[in-house]
Amino acid sequence: MSQKIRVMIVFGTRPEAIKMAPVLAELHRQKTLFTPLTVVTGQHREMLAQCLDRFKITPDHDLAVMTAGQTLEDVNCAILKGLPEVFDRLHPDVVLVQGDTTTSFVTALSAFYHHIPIGHVEAGLRTRDKWNPFPEEMNRHLTGVLADLHFAPTEQAQKNLLAEGIPKDRIYLTGNTIVDALHEIMAAQTNGASPTLSGRPTARTLAAGGLKPPSASRLWLLTLHRRESFGKPMEGIFKAMRQLMTRYPDVELIFPVHPNPKVQETAHRILANRKRIHLLKPVDYFDFVGLQSASELILTDSGGVQEEAPSLGKPVLVLRETTERPEGVTAGVARLVGTNPKRIIEEVVRLMDNPQLYRKMVRAVNPYGDGQAAKRIVKILVAVFKKK
Ligand code: UD1
Ligand code: UDP
């Protein structure tokens, strides 16, 4: 290979930033082979900025598309309009996208229009339900239809892609880069740079959770943001949280509220000014991992959190009707409990009032990767471009 490979990574939201950071770092480590190009769509603003700061990423270009209360069409159109100039100026040999966001799908579409090969990181996750998660199931599927290289995080994801007729030699089993990101935090902890993973809350973790030491020994962590839960399901989940907090008077519920105005409104209407319920701004990634590590229980509809909690040995109740991440459920560390308030309360009580059951769920397992995913992805890029 005489010329360096120009790899453009395009991302726009918090989870994409967290999961692409290890790939970008690995490309930078191999600077003799690659020219890494970082483009952010800015689908998220503050939450993206928080991650860029944390991982010390300076984008080559920012489309800055976010508007308050944006529609899916707003995001689509702004990205489709903005990317061509960036492609023309930076001449990528390959474009990498991650996951199931509108940024991933529309970037893949735009790269296709420009005849640029596409690599899809975290390919092949499926619920097979068009409406759950909405619109992410279709975003991921359509990105897969357009992609040339499919980096599947798990065997199940690989099988899903094979079942859809994607040629075997275009699918690579890599693990999920989120485990790489977690490993980086653990290494930082060893170096004294991140005080977060002891399993007990440090003063810093408590402060990040809006608490003052000394504090209750029991922390629960909640996140919720999915579009299919807006309205009644989300209201029901929050009301269930209120009831649970009455039942468990020694628990502090930490809830970094997603900035989406629909989530903000519902969360503040139902949960604000309640004792032991802490509504926070999005928390810095390292501190959020610290909060997960310090929590007795995690309640979430997040994809990334479902993947992190098993690595940290934390039981997760998944507040969704379906999941494209069945591995945690199969491993016994996650339970899909849906959005019905009665069922959620029953599931929490069942787990909290049954120490044997709880102990069974508290196991550190890693169904999503081994921390080497980014290295594999970059190695595959070298091999693919050598052939060219
Ligand atoms: C998006 C992704 C979803 C992912 C989630 C991660 C799509 C369709 N959805 O959903 O897959 O799980 O990100 O969080 O791509 N906002 C801010 N500041 C921010 C970010 C968001 O104010 O930093 C507010 C804005 O009002 C924005 C709204 O949240 O309009 C919705 O953001 P958007 O990216 O459209 O949807 P998410 O629900 O964040
Ligand atoms: N996260 C974070 N701060 C928070 C909440 C979540 O850093 O206040 C991280 C979390 O650790 C995970 C990622 O954000 O890595 C998940 O993002 P999100 O839930 O927004 O999106 P999803 O994974 O559902 O697409």
CSV table of C-alpha atoms and ligand atoms in Angstrom, one decimal:
chain,number,residue,atom,x,y,z
A,1,MET,CA,0.0,0.0,0.0
A,2,SER,CA,1.7,3.2,-1.1
A,3,GLN,CA,-1.0,5.7,-0.1
A,4,LYS,CA,-2.6,6.1,3.2
A,5,ILE,CA,-6.3,4.9,3.5
A,6,ARG,CA,-8.6,7.9,4.1
A,7,VAL,CA,-11.1,6.6,6.6
A,8,MET,CA,-14.0,8.9,7.4
A,9,ILE,CA,-15.9,8.3,10.6
A,10,VAL,CA,-19.3,10.0,10.6
A,11,PHE,CA,-21.3,10.2,13.8
A,12,GLY,CA,-23.8,12.5,15.5
A,13,THR,CA,-25.2,11.2,18.8
A,14,ARG,CA,-23.9,10.3,22.2
A,15,PRO,CA,-23.9,6.5,21.8
A,16,GLU,CA,-22.2,6.7,18.4
A,17,ALA,CA,-19.5,9.0,19.8
A,18,ILE,CA,-18.8,6.6,22.7
A,19,LYS,CA,-18.7,3.5,20.4
A,20,MET,CA,-16.7,5.2,17.6
A,21,ALA,CA,-14.1,6.7,19.9
A,22,PRO,CA,-12.1,3.4,20.2
A,23,VAL,CA,-12.1,3.0,16.4
A,24,LEU,CA,-10.9,6.5,15.9
A,25,ALA,CA,-8.2,6.1,18.6
A,26,GLU,CA,-7.0,2.9,16.9
A,27,LEU,CA,-6.9,4.6,13.5
A,28,HIS,CA,-4.8,7.4,15.0
A,29,ARG,CA,-2.4,4.8,16.5
A,30,GLN,CA,-1.9,3.4,13.0
A,31,LYS,CA,-1.1,6.8,11.4
A,32,THR,CA,1.4,5.3,9.0
A,33,LEU,CA,-1.5,3.4,7.3
A,34,PHE,CA,-4.4,5.7,7.7
A,35,THR,CA,-5.6,9.3,7.4
A,36,PRO,CA,-8.5,9.4,9.9
A,37,LEU,CA,-11.2,12.0,9.1
A,38,THR,CA,-13.8,12.8,11.7
A,39,VAL,CA,-17.1,14.3,10.7
A,40,VAL,CA,-19.9,14.9,13.1
A,41,THR,CA,-23.4,15.7,12.0
A,42,GLY,CA,-24.3,17.3,15.3
A,43,GLN,CA,-27.6,15.4,15.5
A,44,HIS,CA,-27.0,15.9,19.2
A,45,ARG,CA,-25.4,19.0,20.5
A,46,GLU,CA,-24.6,19.1,24.3
A,47,MET,CA,-24.6,15.3,24.7
A,48,LEU,CA,-22.2,15.0,21.7
A,49,ALA,CA,-20.0,17.9,23.0
A,50,GLN,CA,-19.7,16.1,26.3
A,51,CYS,CA,-18.4,12.9,24.6
A,52,LEU,CA,-16.1,14.8,22.3
A,53,ASP,CA,-14.5,16.5,25.3
A,54,ARG,CA,-14.3,13.2,27.3
A,55,PHE,CA,-12.5,11.4,24.4
A,56,LYS,CA,-10.6,14.5,23.3
A,57,ILE,CA,-11.9,14.3,19.7
A,58,THR,CA,-11.7,17.4,17.5
A,59,PRO,CA,-13.9,16.9,14.4
A,60,ASP,CA,-12.6,17.9,11.0
A,61,HIS,CA,-16.1,19.1,10.2
A,62,ASP,CA,-19.4,19.6,12.1
A,63,LEU,CA,-22.6,19.9,10.2
A,64,ALA,CA,-24.3,21.2,13.4
A,65,VAL,CA,-27.8,20.0,12.3
A,66,MET,CA,-29.5,19.8,15.6
A,67,THR,CA,-32.6,21.9,16.3
A,68,ALA,CA,-34.7,21.8,19.4
A,69,GLY,CA,-37.6,19.3,19.0
A,70,GLN,CA,-36.3,18.3,15.6
A,71,THR,CA,-38.3,15.9,13.4
A,72,LEU,CA,-36.8,12.9,11.8
A,73,GLU,CA,-37.2,14.7,8.5
A,74,ASP,CA,-35.4,17.7,9.8
A,75,VAL,CA,-32.4,15.6,10.6
A,76,ASN,CA,-32.6,13.6,7.4
A,77,CYS,CA,-32.7,16.6,5.1
A,78,ALA,CA,-30.0,18.6,6.9
A,79,ILE,CA,-27.5,15.7,6.8
A,80,LEU,CA,-28.3,14.8,3.1
A,81,LYS,CA,-27.8,18.5,2.2
A,82,GLY,CA,-24.6,18.9,4.2
A,83,LEU,CA,-22.6,15.8,3.5
A,84,PRO,CA,-21.9,16.1,-0.2
A,85,GLU,CA,-19.6,19.1,0.2
A,86,VAL,CA,-17.7,17.3,2.9
A,87,PHE,CA,-17.2,14.2,0.8
A,88,ASP,CA,-16.0,16.4,-2.1
A,89,ARG,CA,-13.5,18.2,0.1
A,90,LEU,CA,-12.2,15.3,2.2
A,91,HIS,CA,-12.2,12.5,-0.4
A,92,PRO,CA,-12.7,9.5,1.9
A,93,ASP,CA,-11.8,6.0,0.6
A,94,VAL,CA,-14.3,4.5,3.0
A,95,VAL,CA,-17.0,5.9,5.3
A,96,LEU,CA,-17.7,4.2,8.6
A,97,VAL,CA,-21.0,4.6,10.4
A,98,GLN,CA,-22.2,3.1,13.7
A,99,GLY,CA,-25.5,1.6,14.9
A,100,ASP,CA,-29.0,2.6,14.1
A,101,THR,CA,-29.4,6.4,14.3
A,102,THR,CA,-30.7,8.7,11.6
A,103,THR,CA,-27.1,9.9,11.2
A,104,SER,CA,-25.9,6.4,10.4
A,105,PHE,CA,-28.7,5.6,7.9
A,106,VAL,CA,-28.6,9.0,6.1
A,107,THR,CA,-24.8,9.0,6.0
A,108,ALA,CA,-24.8,5.6,4.4
A,109,LEU,CA,-27.4,6.8,1.9
A,110,SER,CA,-25.3,9.8,1.0
A,111,ALA,CA,-22.1,7.8,0.8
A,112,PHE,CA,-23.9,5.4,-1.6
A,113,TYR,CA,-25.0,8.4,-3.8
A,114,HIS,CA,-21.3,9.3,-3.9
A,115,HIS,CA,-20.0,5.8,-4.7
A,116,ILE,CA,-18.0,5.6,-1.5
A,117,PRO,CA,-17.7,2.2,0.2
A,118,ILE,CA,-19.5,2.0,3.5
A,119,GLY,CA,-18.5,0.1,6.7
A,120,HIS,CA,-21.2,-0.5,9.3
A,121,VAL,CA,-20.1,-0.8,12.8
A,122,GLU,CA,-22.5,-2.7,15.1
A,123,ALA,CA,-24.3,-4.3,12.2
A,124,GLY,CA,-26.9,-7.0,12.3
A,125,LEU,CA,-28.9,-6.4,15.5
A,126,ARG,CA,-32.5,-7.0,14.9
A,127,THR,CA,-35.9,-7.2,16.7
A,128,ARG,CA,-37.7,-8.0,13.4
A,129,ASP,CA,-40.4,-5.5,14.5
A,130,LYS,CA,-40.6,-2.5,12.2
A,131,TRP,CA,-42.0,-0.3,14.9
A,132,ASN,CA,-39.7,-1.3,17.8
A,133,PRO,CA,-37.4,0.4,18.3
A,134,PHE,CA,-38.8,3.2,16.1
A,135,PRO,CA,-37.2,4.3,13.8
A,136,GLU,CA,-34.0,2.5,14.7
A,137,GLU,CA,-34.9,-1.0,13.6
A,138,MET,CA,-35.4,0.2,10.1
A,139,ASN,CA,-32.4,2.6,10.3
A,140,ARG,CA,-30.1,-0.3,11.1
A,141,HIS,CA,-31.7,-2.6,8.6
A,142,LEU,CA,-31.5,0.0,5.7
A,143,THR,CA,-27.9,0.9,6.7
A,144,GLY,CA,-27.1,-2.8,6.3
A,145,VAL,CA,-28.7,-2.9,2.9
A,146,LEU,CA,-26.4,-0.1,1.8
A,147,ALA,CA,-23.2,-1.2,3.5
A,148,ASP,CA,-20.2,-3.0,2.0
A,149,LEU,CA,-18.5,-4.2,5.2
A,150,HIS,CA,-20.6,-5.4,8.1
A,151,PHE,CA,-18.9,-5.4,11.5
A,152,ALA,CA,-21.2,-7.7,13.6
A,153,PRO,CA,-20.7,-7.4,17.3
A,154,THR,CA,-22.0,-10.8,18.3
A,155,GLU,CA,-22.7,-14.2,16.7
A,156,GLN,CA,-26.4,-13.6,16.8
A,157,ALA,CA,-25.9,-10.4,14.8
A,158,GLN,CA,-23.7,-12.3,12.3
A,159,LYS,CA,-26.5,-14.9,12.0
A,160,ASN,CA,-29.1,-12.2,11.4
A,161,LEU,CA,-27.1,-10.8,8.5
A,162,LEU,CA,-26.5,-14.2,7.0
A,163,ALA,CA,-30.2,-15.0,7.2
A,164,GLU,CA,-30.8,-11.8,5.1
A,165,GLY,CA,-28.5,-13.0,2.4
A,166,ILE,CA,-25.5,-10.7,3.1
A,167,PRO,CA,-22.5,-12.6,1.6
A,168,LYS,CA,-20.4,-14.3,4.3
A,169,ASP,CA,-17.2,-12.7,3.2
A,170,ARG,CA,-18.5,-9.3,3.9
A,171,ILE,CA,-19.5,-10.0,7.5
A,172,TYR,CA,-16.9,-9.7,10.2
A,173,LEU,CA,-17.4,-10.8,13.8
A,174,THR,CA,-15.7,-8.1,15.9
A,175,GLY,CA,-17.3,-7.7,19.3
A,176,ASN,CA,-18.9,-4.4,20.3
A,177,THR,CA,-16.6,-1.4,20.6
A,178,ILE,CA,-18.5,-0.3,23.7
A,179,VAL,CA,-16.6,-2.9,25.6
A,180,ASP,CA,-13.4,-1.3,24.3
A,181,ALA,CA,-14.6,2.0,25.7
A,182,LEU,CA,-15.3,0.4,29.1
A,183,HIS,CA,-11.8,-1.1,29.1
A,184,GLU,CA,-10.4,2.3,28.6
A,185,ILE,CA,-12.2,3.6,31.7
A,186,MET,CA,-11.0,0.7,33.7
A,187,ALA,CA,-7.4,1.4,32.6
A,188,ALA,CA,-7.8,5.1,33.5
A,189,GLN,CA,-9.0,3.9,36.9
A,190,THR,CA,-5.8,1.9,37.4
A,191,ASN,CA,-3.9,5.1,36.5
A,192,GLY,CA,-5.8,7.0,39.1
A,193,ALA,CA,-7.5,9.1,36.4
A,194,SER,CA,-11.0,7.8,36.9
A,195,PRO,CA,-12.3,7.2,40.4
A,196,THR,CA,-15.4,5.4,39.4
A,197,LEU,CA,-15.4,1.6,39.2
A,198,SER,CA,-15.1,0.4,42.8
A,199,GLY,CA,-18.7,-0.8,43.0
A,200,ARG,CA,-19.2,1.7,45.9
A,201,PRO,CA,-20.0,5.3,45.2
A,202,THR,CA,-17.0,7.6,45.6
A,203,ALA,CA,-17.6,11.3,46.5
A,204,ARG,CA,-17.2,12.1,42.9
A,205,THR,CA,-19.8,9.6,41.8
A,206,LEU,CA,-22.2,10.8,44.4
A,207,ALA,CA,-21.7,14.3,43.3
A,208,ALA,CA,-22.3,13.3,39.6
A,209,GLY,CA,-25.6,11.6,40.8
A,210,GLY,CA,-26.7,14.8,42.6
A,211,LEU,CA,-26.0,13.3,46.1
A,212,LYS,CA,-24.0,14.4,49.0
A,213,PRO,CA,-21.9,11.9,51.1
A,214,PRO,CA,-22.8,10.1,53.3
A,215,SER,CA,-25.7,8.9,51.3
A,216,ALA,CA,-28.1,6.0,51.3
A,217,SER,CA,-26.4,2.7,50.5
A,218,ARG,CA,-28.9,1.9,47.8
A,219,LEU,CA,-28.8,3.6,44.4
A,220,TRP,CA,-31.0,2.8,41.4
A,221,LEU,CA,-30.2,4.3,38.0
A,222,LEU,CA,-32.9,5.1,35.4
A,223,THR,CA,-32.6,6.2,31.8
A,224,LEU,CA,-35.4,6.5,29.3
A,225,HIS,CA,-35.7,8.1,25.9
A,226,ARG,CA,-37.2,5.9,23.2
A,227,ARG,CA,-39.7,7.4,20.8
A,228,GLU,CA,-42.0,4.4,21.0
A,229,SER,CA,-42.4,5.1,24.7
A,230,PHE,CA,-43.5,8.7,24.4
A,231,GLY,CA,-46.9,9.5,25.9
A,232,LYS,CA,-48.8,6.9,27.9
A,233,PRO,CA,-46.0,4.3,28.2
A,234,MET,CA,-43.5,6.8,29.5
A,235,GLU,CA,-46.0,8.3,31.9
A,236,GLY,CA,-46.8,4.8,33.2
A,237,ILE,CA,-43.1,4.0,33.8
A,238,PHE,CA,-42.6,7.2,35.7
A,239,LYS,CA,-45.7,6.6,37.9
A,240,ALA,CA,-44.4,3.1,38.6
A,241,MET,CA,-41.1,4.7,39.7
A,242,ARG,CA,-43.0,6.9,42.2
A,243,GLN,CA,-44.7,3.9,43.7
A,244,LEU,CA,-41.5,2.0,44.0
A,245,MET,CA,-39.8,4.9,45.8
A,246,THR,CA,-42.6,4.8,48.4
A,247,ARG,CA,-42.2,1.1,48.8
A,248,TYR,CA,-38.4,1.3,49.2
A,249,PRO,CA,-37.7,4.3,51.5
A,250,ASP,CA,-33.9,3.7,51.6
A,251,VAL,CA,-33.4,3.9,47.8
A,252,GLU,CA,-32.2,7.0,45.9
A,253,LEU,CA,-33.2,7.0,42.2
A,254,ILE,CA,-30.8,8.8,39.9
A,255,PHE,CA,-32.2,9.8,36.6
A,256,PRO,CA,-30.2,11.7,34.1
A,257,VAL,CA,-33.0,13.0,31.9
A,258,HIS,CA,-32.5,13.0,28.1
A,259,PRO,CA,-32.8,16.5,26.8
A,260,ASN,CA,-35.5,15.7,24.3
A,261,PRO,CA,-38.3,18.1,25.2
A,262,LYS,CA,-40.9,15.3,25.3
A,263,VAL,CA,-38.9,13.3,27.8
A,264,GLN,CA,-38.1,16.5,29.8
A,265,GLU,CA,-41.7,17.5,30.1
A,266,THR,CA,-43.0,14.1,31.1
A,267,ALA,CA,-40.2,13.5,33.6
A,268,HIS,CA,-40.5,16.8,35.3
A,269,ARG,CA,-44.3,16.7,35.4
A,270,ILE,CA,-44.4,13.3,37.1
A,271,LEU,CA,-41.1,13.1,39.0
A,272,ALA,CA,-39.9,16.6,39.9
A,273,ASN,CA,-39.6,17.7,43.6
A,274,ARG,CA,-40.0,14.2,45.0
A,275,LYS,CA,-37.8,13.0,47.8
A,276,ARG,CA,-35.0,10.7,46.8
A,277,ILE,CA,-35.7,11.2,43.0
A,278,HIS,CA,-32.8,13.0,41.4
A,279,LEU,CA,-33.5,14.4,38.0
A,280,LEU,CA,-30.2,15.4,36.4
A,281,LYS,CA,-28.7,16.7,33.2
A,282,PRO,CA,-26.9,14.1,31.1
A,283,VAL,CA,-23.9,12.9,33.0
A,284,ASP,CA,-20.4,12.7,31.7
A,285,TYR,CA,-19.6,9.3,30.3
A,286,PHE,CA,-17.0,8.3,32.8
A,287,ASP,CA,-19.2,9.4,35.7
A,288,PHE,CA,-22.1,7.6,34.3
A,289,VAL,CA,-20.2,4.4,34.2
A,290,GLY,CA,-19.3,5.1,37.8
A,291,LEU,CA,-23.0,5.5,38.6
A,292,GLN,CA,-23.8,2.2,36.9
A,293,SER,CA,-21.0,0.5,38.9
A,294,ALA,CA,-22.4,2.0,42.2
A,295,SER,CA,-26.0,1.1,41.5
A,296,GLU,CA,-27.9,-1.8,43.0
A,297,LEU,CA,-30.3,-1.9,40.0
A,298,ILE,CA,-30.4,-0.3,36.5
A,299,LEU,CA,-33.7,0.4,34.8
A,300,THR,CA,-33.3,1.5,31.2
A,301,ASP,CA,-34.5,1.5,27.6
A,302,SER,CA,-31.0,2.4,26.3
A,303,GLY,CA,-29.1,0.1,24.0
A,304,GLY,CA,-25.7,1.1,25.2
A,305,VAL,CA,-26.6,0.7,28.9
A,306,GLN,CA,-27.9,-2.8,28.2
A,307,GLU,CA,-24.5,-3.6,26.9
A,308,GLU,CA,-22.5,-2.0,29.6
A,309,ALA,CA,-24.3,-3.2,32.7
A,310,PRO,CA,-23.4,-6.9,32.2
A,311,SER,CA,-19.7,-6.0,32.0
A,312,LEU,CA,-20.1,-4.2,35.3
A,313,GLY,CA,-22.0,-7.1,36.9
A,314,LYS,CA,-25.2,-5.1,37.3
A,315,PRO,CA,-28.8,-6.4,36.9
A,316,VAL,CA,-30.7,-4.5,34.2
A,317,LEU,CA,-34.5,-4.4,33.8
A,318,VAL,CA,-35.1,-3.4,30.2
A,319,LEU,CA,-38.1,-1.1,30.0
A,320,ARG,CA,-39.1,-2.0,26.4
A,321,GLU,CA,-41.4,-4.5,24.7
A,322,THR,CA,-38.6,-5.9,22.5
A,323,THR,CA,-34.8,-5.8,22.4
A,324,GLU,CA,-32.3,-6.2,19.6
A,325,ARG,CA,-29.8,-7.2,22.3
A,326,PRO,CA,-31.1,-10.6,23.4
A,327,GLU,CA,-27.6,-11.7,24.6
A,328,GLY,CA,-27.9,-10.1,28.1
A,329,VAL,CA,-31.3,-11.7,28.6
A,330,THR,CA,-29.9,-15.1,27.6
A,331,ALA,CA,-27.0,-14.7,29.9
A,332,GLY,CA,-29.4,-14.0,32.7
A,333,VAL,CA,-28.2,-10.5,33.6
A,334,ALA,CA,-31.0,-8.6,31.9
A,335,ARG,CA,-34.7,-9.0,32.0
A,336,LEU,CA,-37.1,-7.6,29.4
A,337,VAL,CA,-39.9,-6.2,31.5
A,338,GLY,CA,-41.9,-4.1,29.0
A,339,THR,CA,-43.6,-0.8,29.7
A,340,ASN,CA,-46.7,-1.8,31.7
A,341,PRO,CA,-46.4,-0.1,35.1
A,342,LYS,CA,-47.9,-3.1,37.1
A,343,ARG,CA,-45.5,-5.5,35.5
A,344,ILE,CA,-42.5,-3.2,36.1
A,345,ILE,CA,-43.4,-2.9,39.8
A,346,GLU,CA,-43.9,-6.7,40.1
A,347,GLU,CA,-40.5,-7.3,38.4
A,348,VAL,CA,-38.6,-4.9,40.6
A,349,VAL,CA,-40.2,-6.2,43.8
A,350,ARG,CA,-39.6,-9.8,42.7
A,351,LEU,CA,-35.9,-9.0,42.3
A,352,MET,CA,-35.4,-6.8,45.3
A,353,ASP,CA,-37.3,-9.0,47.7
A,354,ASN,CA,-35.6,-12.2,46.6
A,355,PRO,CA,-31.8,-12.1,47.4
A,356,GLN,CA,-31.2,-15.5,45.8
A,357,LEU,CA,-32.7,-14.2,42.5
A,358,TYR,CA,-30.8,-11.0,42.8
A,359,ARG,CA,-27.5,-12.8,43.4
A,360,LYS,CA,-28.2,-14.9,40.3
A,361,MET,CA,-28.4,-11.8,38.2
A,362,VAL,CA,-25.3,-10.1,39.6
A,363,ARG,CA,-22.7,-11.7,37.5
A,364,ALA,CA,-20.1,-9.9,35.4
A,365,VAL,CA,-20.4,-11.5,31.9
A,366,ASN,CA,-19.4,-10.1,28.6
A,367,PRO,CA,-21.8,-11.3,25.9
A,368,TYR,CA,-21.0,-8.2,23.8
A,369,GLY,CA,-17.2,-8.3,23.3
A,370,ASP,CA,-13.7,-8.6,24.7
A,371,GLY,CA,-12.4,-5.1,24.4
A,372,GLN,CA,-10.6,-5.8,21.1
A,373,ALA,CA,-13.3,-4.8,18.6
A,374,ALA,CA,-11.7,-1.6,17.4
A,375,LYS,CA,-8.4,-3.4,16.7
A,376,ARG,CA,-10.2,-6.0,14.7
A,377,ILE,CA,-12.1,-3.5,12.7
A,378,VAL,CA,-9.0,-1.6,11.8
A,379,LYS,CA,-7.1,-4.8,10.9
A,380,ILE,CA,-10.0,-5.8,8.6
A,381,LEU,CA,-9.8,-2.4,6.9
A,382,VAL,CA,-6.0,-2.9,6.3
A,383,ALA,CA,-6.7,-6.4,4.8
A,384,VAL,CA,-9.6,-5.1,2.6
A,385,PHE,CA,-7.6,-2.2,1.2
A,386,LYS,CA,-4.5,-4.3,0.7
A,387,LYS,CA,-6.5,-6.4,-1.8
A,388,LYS,CA,-7.6,-3.3,-3.7
B,1,UD1,C1,-31.3,9.6,19.0
B,1,UD1,C2,-31.4,8.3,18.1
B,1,UD1,C3,-31.5,7.1,19.0
B,1,UD1,C4,-30.5,7.1,20.1
B,1,UD1,C5,-30.5,8.4,20.9
B,1,UD1,C6,-29.3,8.4,21.9
B,1,UD1,C7,-32.5,8.6,16.0
B,1,UD1,C8,-33.7,8.5,15.2
B,1,UD1,N1,-32.5,8.3,17.3
B,1,UD1,O1,-32.5,9.8,19.6
B,1,UD1,O2,-31.4,5.9,18.2
B,1,UD1,O3,-30.8,6.0,21.0
B,1,UD1,O4,-30.3,9.5,19.9
B,1,UD1,O5,-29.5,9.3,22.9
B,1,UD1,O6,-31.4,8.8,15.4
B,1,UD1,N2,-31.4,17.2,22.3
B,1,UD1,C9,-30.8,18.3,22.9
B,1,UD1,N3,-29.4,18.2,23.1
B,1,UD1,C10,-28.7,17.1,22.7
B,1,UD1,C11,-29.4,16.0,22.2
B,1,UD1,C12,-30.8,16.1,22.0
B,1,UD1,O7,-31.3,19.3,23.3
B,1,UD1,O8,-27.5,17.1,22.9
B,1,UD1,C13,-32.9,17.3,22.2
B,1,UD1,C14,-33.3,18.2,21.0
B,1,UD1,O9,-34.4,19.0,21.3
B,1,UD1,C15,-33.5,17.2,19.9
B,1,UD1,C16,-34.2,16.1,20.7
B,1,UD1,O10,-33.4,16.0,21.9
B,1,UD1,O11,-34.4,17.8,18.9
B,1,UD1,C17,-34.2,14.8,20.0
B,1,UD1,O12,-32.9,14.4,19.5
B,1,UD1,P1,-32.8,13.2,18.4
B,1,UD1,O13,-31.4,13.0,18.1
B,1,UD1,O14,-33.7,13.6,17.2
B,1,UD1,O15,-33.4,12.0,19.0
B,1,UD1,P2,-33.0,11.1,20.3
B,1,UD1,O16,-34.2,10.8,21.0
B,1,UD1,O17,-31.9,11.8,21.0
B,2,UDP,N1,-24.7,7.7,29.0
B,2,UDP,C1,-23.9,8.8,29.5
B,2,UDP,N2,-24.5,9.7,30.3
B,2,UDP,C2,-25.8,9.6,30.7
B,2,UDP,C3,-26.6,8.5,30.2
B,2,UDP,C4,-26.0,7.6,29.4
B,2,UDP,O1,-22.7,8.9,29.2
B,2,UDP,O2,-26.2,10.5,31.5
B,2,UDP,C5,-24.0,6.7,28.1
B,2,UDP,C6,-24.2,5.3,28.5
B,2,UDP,O3,-23.2,4.9,29.4
B,2,UDP,C7,-24.1,4.6,27.2
B,2,UDP,C8,-24.7,5.6,26.2
B,2,UDP,O4,-24.7,6.8,26.9
B,2,UDP,O5,-22.8,4.3,26.8
B,2,UDP,C9,-26.1,5.2,25.8
B,2,UDP,O6,-26.6,6.3,25.1
B,2,UDP,P1,-28.2,6.4,24.9
B,2,UDP,O7,-28.9,5.7,26.0
B,2,UDP,O8,-28.4,7.9,24.8
B,2,UDP,O9,-28.5,5.8,23.5
B,2,UDP,P2,-28.7,4.3,23.0
B,2,UDP,O10,-27.5,3.5,23.5
B,2,UDP,O11,-30.0,3.8,23.5
B,2,UDP,O12,-28.8,4.4,21.5
